């Protein structure tokens, strides 16, 4: 089911998946003059967009190459700390048009990165984490849009993070890496967008934690984006979600190989803690229906082993496999930083908990999407966002997609979900003339 909410407050359902984004509010705010595209930012001359590789068959953007941009100006953080002399890794897809009006920023979630779409040369199974959404002929069509994926500071996929050298000590940052917030990430992204010479983004798109970043763009940089796509997200974490994050963090920091976050110097990785953290997180990404349909009570072997240590059920095997994979590529300090940033995000906090007051600064149009079986960021949380937008007479379309996959649904190729985004993005492309 898809639905839309308009500023008059009416909620309507429709069989057509494009119905939600096709109906914007009548009371759309007048466009203010966007910030001019800078000619230089933070010591950088805006580079020309990279020449794209020929797309592969099947709508892929083809082979892509990550780029790194270094920033010599320190980044002030919400904690009062400063991140000195840092680098951001990013990828771009499609071509920036002459007036630089067709750029779309994609914000990543917890364990994703700048590699949104395409493949890396010579690397098997290297498709980007949102490759089903981004590419030529896909909902976020790179024949029309210039798409930017950036790896946030504190991550473990190339941008400056805990495993990099602390200039003050000459040793890896480890646990001394400053605590980051969603707002800090958005400030870093804004500097990259400045350096690319883009004054106003056509859209900022994100799911889950990425959706929180998209919301922050709309609240604190209201004139720098035309549209905000907040997918499977929430205006803050519930107590239950904070609890899941805390249990995961405790699994990591109590691993004997954690060494207070300075495990790099010991040549070890707290894999046991990372495995458990991932297993906990993965349970929250799936719906009960999906787990039941996929695994049920199926045994791994034909007969019970009557053991408290052996793997008896297929769901146990699956979770352990996910934990093993995760511990091979993800950084423990990064996990602590990102989950804490999730905990801290709460734009209504400085308004006494009034979310409508928090959204009063927004000026762009919004597309909000939720999924019926997502219990981590349930549709009720998306409706809170929609109500706050309506309170401010902002233009918002809302789609609640009936999907069995739980929170992970925002990453999957659901035709109704993609139909909503495709219709909305096609209208956006027409409005910016790309």
CSV table of C-alpha atoms in Angstrom, one decimal, residues 12-403:
chain,number,residue,atom,x,y,z
A,12,UNK,CA,-5.3,8.8,0.9
A,13,UNK,CA,-4.4,5.4,-0.3
A,14,UNK,CA,-4.0,4.3,-3.9
A,15,UNK,CA,-3.3,1.2,-5.9
A,16,UNK,CA,-0.9,3.2,-8.1
A,17,UNK,CA,2.5,3.1,-6.5
A,18,UNK,CA,3.3,6.5,-7.9
A,19,UNK,CA,0.3,8.1,-6.1
A,20,UNK,CA,2.3,9.3,-3.1
A,21,UNK,CA,5.0,11.4,-4.8
A,22,UNK,CA,2.6,12.6,-7.6
A,23,UNK,CA,0.7,14.8,-5.2
A,24,UNK,CA,2.6,17.7,-3.6
A,25,UNK,CA,1.2,20.2,-1.2
A,26,UNK,CA,-0.7,23.1,-2.5
A,27,UNK,CA,0.9,25.2,0.2
A,28,UNK,CA,4.4,24.8,-1.1
A,29,UNK,CA,6.8,27.4,0.4
A,30,UNK,CA,8.2,30.0,-2.0
A,31,UNK,CA,11.7,29.2,-3.1
A,32,UNK,CA,14.3,31.5,-1.5
A,33,UNK,CA,17.4,32.3,-3.4
A,34,UNK,CA,19.9,29.4,-3.1
A,35,UNK,CA,23.4,29.9,-2.0
A,36,UNK,CA,25.6,30.7,-4.9
A,37,UNK,CA,28.0,28.0,-6.2
A,38,UNK,CA,31.4,28.9,-4.7
A,39,UNK,CA,34.5,29.2,-6.9
A,40,UNK,CA,36.7,27.8,-4.1
A,41,UNK,CA,36.0,26.3,-0.7
A,42,UNK,CA,38.3,25.4,2.1
A,43,UNK,CA,41.4,25.8,0.0
A,44,UNK,CA,40.1,23.8,-2.9
A,45,UNK,CA,39.3,24.8,-6.5
A,46,UNK,CA,36.1,23.0,-7.5
A,47,UNK,CA,37.2,20.0,-9.7
A,48,UNK,CA,35.5,19.1,-12.9
A,49,UNK,CA,33.3,16.1,-12.6
A,50,UNK,CA,35.0,12.9,-13.5
A,51,UNK,CA,34.6,11.4,-16.9
A,52,UNK,CA,32.3,8.4,-16.4
A,53,UNK,CA,33.2,4.9,-17.6
A,54,UNK,CA,30.8,3.5,-20.1
A,55,UNK,CA,27.8,1.9,-18.3
A,56,UNK,CA,27.6,-1.9,-18.2
A,57,UNK,CA,24.6,-3.7,-19.5
A,58,UNK,CA,21.5,-3.9,-17.3
A,59,UNK,CA,21.5,-0.3,-16.0
A,60,UNK,CA,24.8,-0.4,-14.0
A,61,UNK,CA,26.9,2.8,-13.9
A,62,UNK,CA,29.8,0.4,-14.7
A,63,UNK,CA,33.3,0.6,-13.2
A,64,UNK,CA,33.7,3.4,-10.7
A,65,UNK,CA,36.8,4.8,-9.0
A,66,UNK,CA,36.7,6.3,-5.5
A,67,UNK,CA,38.3,9.7,-5.1
A,68,UNK,CA,39.8,11.4,-2.0
A,69,UNK,CA,39.5,15.0,-1.0
A,70,UNK,CA,41.7,16.4,1.7
A,71,UNK,CA,40.5,19.3,3.9
A,72,UNK,CA,43.2,21.3,5.7
A,73,UNK,CA,40.7,23.5,7.6
A,74,UNK,CA,39.8,21.8,10.9
A,75,UNK,CA,36.2,20.6,11.3
A,76,UNK,CA,34.5,21.9,14.5
A,77,UNK,CA,32.4,19.2,16.1
A,78,UNK,CA,29.3,19.4,18.3
A,79,UNK,CA,31.3,18.0,21.2
A,80,UNK,CA,33.6,21.0,21.2
A,81,UNK,CA,36.4,18.9,19.8
A,82,UNK,CA,38.0,19.6,16.4
A,83,UNK,CA,38.9,17.1,13.6
A,84,UNK,CA,42.1,18.4,12.1
A,85,UNK,CA,43.3,18.0,8.6
A,86,UNK,CA,40.9,15.2,7.4
A,87,UNK,CA,40.1,13.5,4.2
A,88,UNK,CA,36.8,12.3,2.7
A,89,UNK,CA,36.5,9.5,0.2
A,90,UNK,CA,33.7,9.8,-2.4
A,91,UNK,CA,32.3,8.5,-5.7
A,92,UNK,CA,30.2,10.2,-8.3
A,93,UNK,CA,27.9,8.8,-11.0
A,94,UNK,CA,26.5,10.6,-14.0
A,95,UNK,CA,27.5,14.1,-15.2
A,96,UNK,CA,27.0,17.4,-13.6
A,97,UNK,CA,25.0,19.7,-15.9
A,98,UNK,CA,26.1,23.2,-17.0
A,99,UNK,CA,24.4,25.1,-14.2
A,100,UNK,CA,25.3,22.4,-11.5
A,101,UNK,CA,21.6,22.0,-10.6
A,102,UNK,CA,21.2,18.2,-11.0
A,103,UNK,CA,23.4,16.9,-8.1
A,104,UNK,CA,21.9,14.4,-5.7
A,105,UNK,CA,23.7,13.5,-2.4
A,106,UNK,CA,23.2,10.0,-1.1
A,107,UNK,CA,23.8,9.5,2.6
A,108,UNK,CA,24.9,6.1,3.9
A,109,UNK,CA,23.7,4.1,6.9
A,110,UNK,CA,25.7,2.3,9.6
A,111,UNK,CA,27.8,-0.2,7.7
A,112,UNK,CA,27.7,1.3,4.2
A,113,UNK,CA,30.1,3.7,2.5
A,114,UNK,CA,30.6,6.0,-0.4
A,115,UNK,CA,30.3,3.1,-2.8
A,116,UNK,CA,26.7,3.5,-3.7
A,117,UNK,CA,26.5,2.1,-7.2
A,118,UNK,CA,28.6,0.4,-9.9
A,119,UNK,CA,31.5,-2.0,-9.4
A,120,UNK,CA,35.2,-1.7,-8.7
A,121,UNK,CA,37.5,-3.0,-11.4
A,122,UNK,CA,38.8,-6.5,-10.8
A,123,UNK,CA,36.8,-7.0,-7.6
A,124,UNK,CA,34.2,-9.7,-7.6
A,125,UNK,CA,30.8,-9.0,-6.1
A,126,UNK,CA,31.6,-5.4,-5.6
A,127,UNK,CA,28.3,-3.8,-6.5
A,128,UNK,CA,27.5,-0.7,-4.6
A,129,UNK,CA,25.1,-1.0,-1.6
A,130,UNK,CA,22.3,0.8,-3.4
A,131,UNK,CA,23.1,-0.4,-6.9
A,132,UNK,CA,19.4,-1.5,-7.5
A,133,UNK,CA,18.3,2.2,-7.1
A,134,UNK,CA,21.1,4.2,-8.7
A,135,UNK,CA,22.1,3.9,-12.3
A,136,UNK,CA,21.0,4.6,-15.9
A,137,UNK,CA,17.3,3.9,-16.2
A,138,UNK,CA,16.9,3.2,-12.5
A,139,UNK,CA,14.8,5.3,-10.1
A,140,UNK,CA,17.7,7.6,-9.4
A,141,UNK,CA,18.7,7.9,-13.0
A,142,UNK,CA,22.3,8.8,-13.6
A,143,UNK,CA,21.4,9.8,-17.2
A,144,UNK,CA,19.7,12.8,-15.6
A,145,UNK,CA,21.3,13.2,-12.2
A,146,UNK,CA,24.9,13.7,-10.9
A,147,UNK,CA,24.9,11.4,-7.9
A,148,UNK,CA,27.4,11.8,-5.0
A,149,UNK,CA,28.2,9.2,-2.4
A,150,UNK,CA,30.5,10.2,0.4
A,151,UNK,CA,32.1,8.2,3.2
A,152,UNK,CA,31.5,10.0,6.5
A,153,UNK,CA,34.4,10.8,8.9
A,154,UNK,CA,34.9,8.1,11.6
A,155,UNK,CA,34.1,5.4,9.1
A,156,UNK,CA,36.5,2.5,8.2
A,157,UNK,CA,36.1,2.8,4.4
A,158,UNK,CA,38.7,5.4,3.6
A,159,UNK,CA,37.7,8.7,5.1
A,160,UNK,CA,39.6,9.8,8.2
A,161,UNK,CA,38.7,7.5,11.1
A,162,UNK,CA,40.0,5.8,14.2
A,163,UNK,CA,42.5,3.6,12.3
A,164,UNK,CA,44.2,6.7,10.8
A,165,UNK,CA,47.1,8.5,12.4
A,166,UNK,CA,46.4,11.1,15.1
A,167,UNK,CA,48.7,14.0,14.1
A,168,UNK,CA,49.1,14.9,17.8
A,169,UNK,CA,50.6,11.5,18.7
A,170,UNK,CA,51.8,9.9,15.5
A,171,UNK,CA,49.8,6.8,16.4
A,172,UNK,CA,46.4,5.6,15.3
A,173,UNK,CA,43.5,7.5,16.8
A,174,UNK,CA,41.8,4.4,18.2
A,175,UNK,CA,39.5,5.3,21.0
A,176,UNK,CA,40.8,8.9,21.1
A,177,UNK,CA,39.0,9.7,17.8
A,178,UNK,CA,36.5,12.4,18.6
A,179,UNK,CA,32.9,11.5,19.1
A,180,UNK,CA,30.8,12.5,16.1
A,181,UNK,CA,27.2,13.4,15.5
A,182,UNK,CA,24.9,13.3,12.5
A,183,UNK,CA,25.3,17.1,12.4
A,184,UNK,CA,29.1,16.8,12.2
A,185,UNK,CA,28.7,14.4,9.2
A,186,UNK,CA,26.4,16.8,7.4
A,187,UNK,CA,28.9,19.7,8.0
A,188,UNK,CA,31.6,17.5,6.5
A,189,UNK,CA,29.4,16.6,3.5
A,190,UNK,CA,28.5,20.3,3.0
A,191,UNK,CA,32.2,21.1,2.7
A,192,UNK,CA,32.6,18.5,0.0
A,193,UNK,CA,29.6,19.8,-1.9
A,194,UNK,CA,31.1,23.3,-1.6
A,195,UNK,CA,34.4,22.0,-3.0
A,196,UNK,CA,32.6,20.4,-5.9
A,197,UNK,CA,31.2,23.9,-6.8
A,198,UNK,CA,27.6,23.0,-6.1
A,199,UNK,CA,25.5,25.7,-4.5
A,200,UNK,CA,22.2,23.8,-4.2
A,201,UNK,CA,21.5,20.1,-4.4
A,202,UNK,CA,18.6,18.8,-6.3
A,203,UNK,CA,18.0,16.3,-3.5
A,204,UNK,CA,19.5,14.6,-0.5
A,205,UNK,CA,18.5,11.0,-0.2
A,206,UNK,CA,19.1,8.5,2.7
A,207,UNK,CA,17.6,5.5,4.4
A,208,UNK,CA,17.8,4.6,8.1
A,209,UNK,CA,20.7,6.6,9.5
A,210,UNK,CA,21.2,8.1,6.1
A,211,UNK,CA,17.6,9.4,6.4
A,212,UNK,CA,18.5,11.2,9.6
A,213,UNK,CA,21.3,12.9,7.7
A,214,UNK,CA,18.9,13.9,4.9
A,215,UNK,CA,16.6,15.4,7.6
A,216,UNK,CA,19.5,17.4,9.1
A,217,UNK,CA,20.4,18.8,5.7
A,218,UNK,CA,16.8,20.1,5.4
A,219,UNK,CA,16.8,21.6,8.9
A,220,UNK,CA,20.2,23.2,9.0
A,221,UNK,CA,20.9,23.9,5.3
A,222,UNK,CA,17.3,24.7,4.2
A,223,UNK,CA,18.3,26.6,1.0
A,224,UNK,CA,20.8,24.1,-0.1
A,225,UNK,CA,18.5,21.4,-1.3
A,226,UNK,CA,15.3,21.3,-3.3
A,227,UNK,CA,14.0,17.9,-2.0
A,228,UNK,CA,14.7,15.6,1.0
A,229,UNK,CA,14.1,11.9,0.8
A,230,UNK,CA,13.8,10.4,4.3
A,231,UNK,CA,13.4,6.6,4.0
A,232,UNK,CA,12.8,4.1,6.8
A,233,UNK,CA,14.1,6.6,9.4
A,234,UNK,CA,13.0,8.4,12.5
A,235,UNK,CA,13.3,11.8,14.2
A,236,UNK,CA,15.2,10.1,17.0
A,237,UNK,CA,15.9,6.7,18.5
A,238,UNK,CA,13.4,5.1,20.9
A,239,UNK,CA,14.7,3.8,24.2
A,240,UNK,CA,14.5,0.3,22.8
A,241,UNK,CA,16.8,1.2,19.9
A,242,UNK,CA,19.3,2.9,22.2
A,243,UNK,CA,19.2,-0.3,24.3
A,244,UNK,CA,20.1,-2.5,21.3
A,245,UNK,CA,23.0,-0.1,20.5
A,246,UNK,CA,24.2,-0.2,24.1
A,247,UNK,CA,24.2,-4.0,24.3
A,248,UNK,CA,26.1,-4.2,21.0
A,249,UNK,CA,28.7,-1.7,22.2
A,250,UNK,CA,29.1,-3.6,25.5
A,251,UNK,CA,29.8,-6.7,23.5
A,252,UNK,CA,32.7,-4.9,21.8
A,253,UNK,CA,34.3,-3.1,24.7
A,254,UNK,CA,34.2,-6.2,26.9
A,255,UNK,CA,36.0,-8.3,24.4
A,256,UNK,CA,39.5,-8.9,25.8
A,257,UNK,CA,41.0,-8.0,22.4
A,258,UNK,CA,39.5,-4.5,22.5
A,259,UNK,CA,42.3,-3.1,24.7
A,260,UNK,CA,40.4,0.1,25.5
A,261,UNK,CA,40.0,0.9,21.8
A,262,UNK,CA,43.8,0.8,21.1
A,263,UNK,CA,43.8,-2.8,19.7
A,264,UNK,CA,45.7,-1.7,16.6
A,265,UNK,CA,48.9,-1.4,18.6
A,266,UNK,CA,48.4,-5.0,19.8
A,267,UNK,CA,47.9,-6.5,16.3
A,268,UNK,CA,44.5,-7.9,17.2
A,269,UNK,CA,40.9,-7.3,16.4
A,270,UNK,CA,38.0,-7.7,18.9
A,271,UNK,CA,36.2,-10.1,16.6
A,272,UNK,CA,34.1,-11.8,19.3
A,273,UNK,CA,32.5,-8.5,20.2
A,274,UNK,CA,32.0,-7.4,16.7
A,275,UNK,CA,30.3,-10.7,15.8
A,276,UNK,CA,27.9,-10.4,18.7
A,277,UNK,CA,27.2,-6.7,17.9
A,278,UNK,CA,26.4,-7.6,14.3
A,279,UNK,CA,24.2,-10.5,15.3
A,280,UNK,CA,22.2,-8.2,17.6
A,281,UNK,CA,21.9,-5.6,14.9
A,282,UNK,CA,20.9,-8.0,12.2
A,283,UNK,CA,18.0,-9.3,14.2
A,284,UNK,CA,16.6,-5.8,14.3
A,285,UNK,CA,16.9,-5.4,10.6
A,286,UNK,CA,14.6,-8.3,9.8
A,287,UNK,CA,10.9,-8.8,10.4
A,288,UNK,CA,9.6,-11.8,12.3
A,289,UNK,CA,7.7,-12.9,9.2
A,290,UNK,CA,10.9,-12.9,7.1
A,291,UNK,CA,12.8,-14.9,9.7
A,292,UNK,CA,10.0,-17.4,10.0
A,293,UNK,CA,9.6,-17.8,6.3
A,294,UNK,CA,13.4,-18.1,5.7
A,295,UNK,CA,14.4,-20.2,8.6
A,296,UNK,CA,11.4,-21.2,10.9
A,297,UNK,CA,12.6,-23.9,13.3
A,298,UNK,CA,14.6,-25.7,10.7
A,299,UNK,CA,17.5,-27.7,12.1
A,300,UNK,CA,21.0,-27.5,10.7
A,301,UNK,CA,21.4,-31.3,11.1
A,302,UNK,CA,18.8,-34.1,10.8
A,303,UNK,CA,18.9,-34.7,14.6
A,304,UNK,CA,19.3,-32.6,17.7
A,305,UNK,CA,22.8,-32.7,19.2
A,306,UNK,CA,21.6,-31.9,22.7
A,307,UNK,CA,24.4,-29.3,23.1
A,308,UNK,CA,24.4,-25.8,24.5
A,309,UNK,CA,27.4,-24.9,22.4
A,310,UNK,CA,26.7,-26.4,18.9
A,311,UNK,CA,24.7,-24.8,16.2
A,312,UNK,CA,21.4,-26.5,16.2
A,313,UNK,CA,19.1,-24.2,14.2
A,314,UNK,CA,19.6,-22.7,10.8
A,315,UNK,CA,18.8,-19.2,12.2
A,316,UNK,CA,21.8,-19.7,14.5
A,317,UNK,CA,24.0,-20.6,11.6
A,318,UNK,CA,22.8,-17.6,9.6
A,319,UNK,CA,23.5,-15.1,12.4
A,320,UNK,CA,26.9,-16.5,13.1
A,321,UNK,CA,27.7,-16.3,9.4
A,322,UNK,CA,26.7,-12.6,9.4
A,323,UNK,CA,28.8,-11.9,12.5
A,324,UNK,CA,31.8,-13.6,11.0
A,325,UNK,CA,31.6,-11.7,7.8
A,326,UNK,CA,31.1,-8.4,9.6
A,327,UNK,CA,34.1,-8.9,11.9
A,328,UNK,CA,36.4,-9.4,8.9
A,329,UNK,CA,35.8,-6.0,7.4
A,330,UNK,CA,34.3,-3.5,10.0
A,331,UNK,CA,36.2,-1.5,12.6
A,332,UNK,CA,35.2,-1.8,16.2
A,333,UNK,CA,35.8,1.8,17.1
A,334,UNK,CA,33.8,2.9,14.0
A,335,UNK,CA,30.9,0.8,15.2
A,336,UNK,CA,31.0,2.5,18.6
A,337,UNK,CA,31.1,6.0,17.0
A,338,UNK,CA,28.3,5.4,14.5
A,339,UNK,CA,25.9,3.8,17.0
A,340,UNK,CA,26.5,6.7,19.4
A,341,UNK,CA,25.8,9.2,16.6
A,342,UNK,CA,22.5,7.4,16.1
A,343,UNK,CA,21.7,7.7,19.8
A,344,UNK,CA,22.4,11.4,19.8
A,345,UNK,CA,20.3,12.5,16.8
A,346,UNK,CA,17.3,14.4,18.2
A,347,UNK,CA,16.6,17.7,16.4
A,348,UNK,CA,13.7,18.4,18.7
A,349,UNK,CA,15.8,18.3,21.8
A,350,UNK,CA,16.8,22.0,21.7
A,351,UNK,CA,13.1,22.9,21.2
A,352,UNK,CA,12.0,21.2,24.3
A,353,UNK,CA,11.0,18.0,22.4
A,354,UNK,CA,8.7,19.9,20.0
A,355,UNK,CA,9.4,18.3,16.6
A,356,UNK,CA,7.2,20.8,14.8
A,357,UNK,CA,9.3,23.7,16.1
A,358,UNK,CA,12.4,21.8,15.0
A,359,UNK,CA,11.1,21.6,11.4
A,360,UNK,CA,10.1,25.3,11.2
A,361,UNK,CA,13.4,26.1,9.6
A,362,UNK,CA,12.9,23.7,6.7
A,363,UNK,CA,12.0,25.0,3.2
A,364,UNK,CA,12.4,22.1,0.8
A,365,UNK,CA,9.9,19.5,-0.4
A,366,UNK,CA,9.9,16.1,1.3
A,367,UNK,CA,9.3,12.5,0.4
A,368,UNK,CA,8.9,10.2,3.4
A,369,UNK,CA,8.8,6.5,3.0
A,370,UNK,CA,8.2,3.7,5.6
A,371,UNK,CA,7.7,0.0,5.5
A,372,UNK,CA,4.9,-1.8,7.4
A,373,UNK,CA,7.1,-4.5,8.9
A,374,UNK,CA,9.9,-2.3,9.9
A,375,UNK,CA,9.8,-2.4,13.7
A,376,UNK,CA,13.2,-0.7,14.2
A,377,UNK,CA,12.0,2.5,12.5
A,378,UNK,CA,8.3,1.8,12.3
A,379,UNK,CA,5.8,3.8,10.2
A,380,UNK,CA,4.6,5.6,13.4
A,381,UNK,CA,8.0,7.3,13.5
A,382,UNK,CA,7.7,8.4,9.9
A,383,UNK,CA,4.2,9.7,10.6
A,384,UNK,CA,5.7,11.9,13.4
A,385,UNK,CA,7.9,13.5,10.8
A,386,UNK,CA,5.0,14.0,8.4
A,387,UNK,CA,2.9,15.6,11.1
A,388,UNK,CA,5.7,18.0,12.0
A,389,UNK,CA,6.0,19.0,8.3
A,390,UNK,CA,2.3,19.5,8.0
A,391,UNK,CA,2.3,21.7,11.1
A,392,UNK,CA,4.7,23.9,9.2
A,393,UNK,CA,2.7,23.8,6.0
A,394,UNK,CA,5.6,22.2,4.1
A,395,UNK,CA,5.2,20.1,1.0
A,396,UNK,CA,5.3,16.4,1.9
A,397,UNK,CA,4.4,13.2,0.2
A,398,UNK,CA,4.2,10.0,2.4
A,399,UNK,CA,4.3,6.4,1.2
A,400,UNK,CA,3.8,3.5,3.6
A,401,UNK,CA,4.9,0.4,1.7
A,402,UNK,CA,3.5,-3.0,2.6
A,403,UNK,CA,6.6,-5.1,2.5
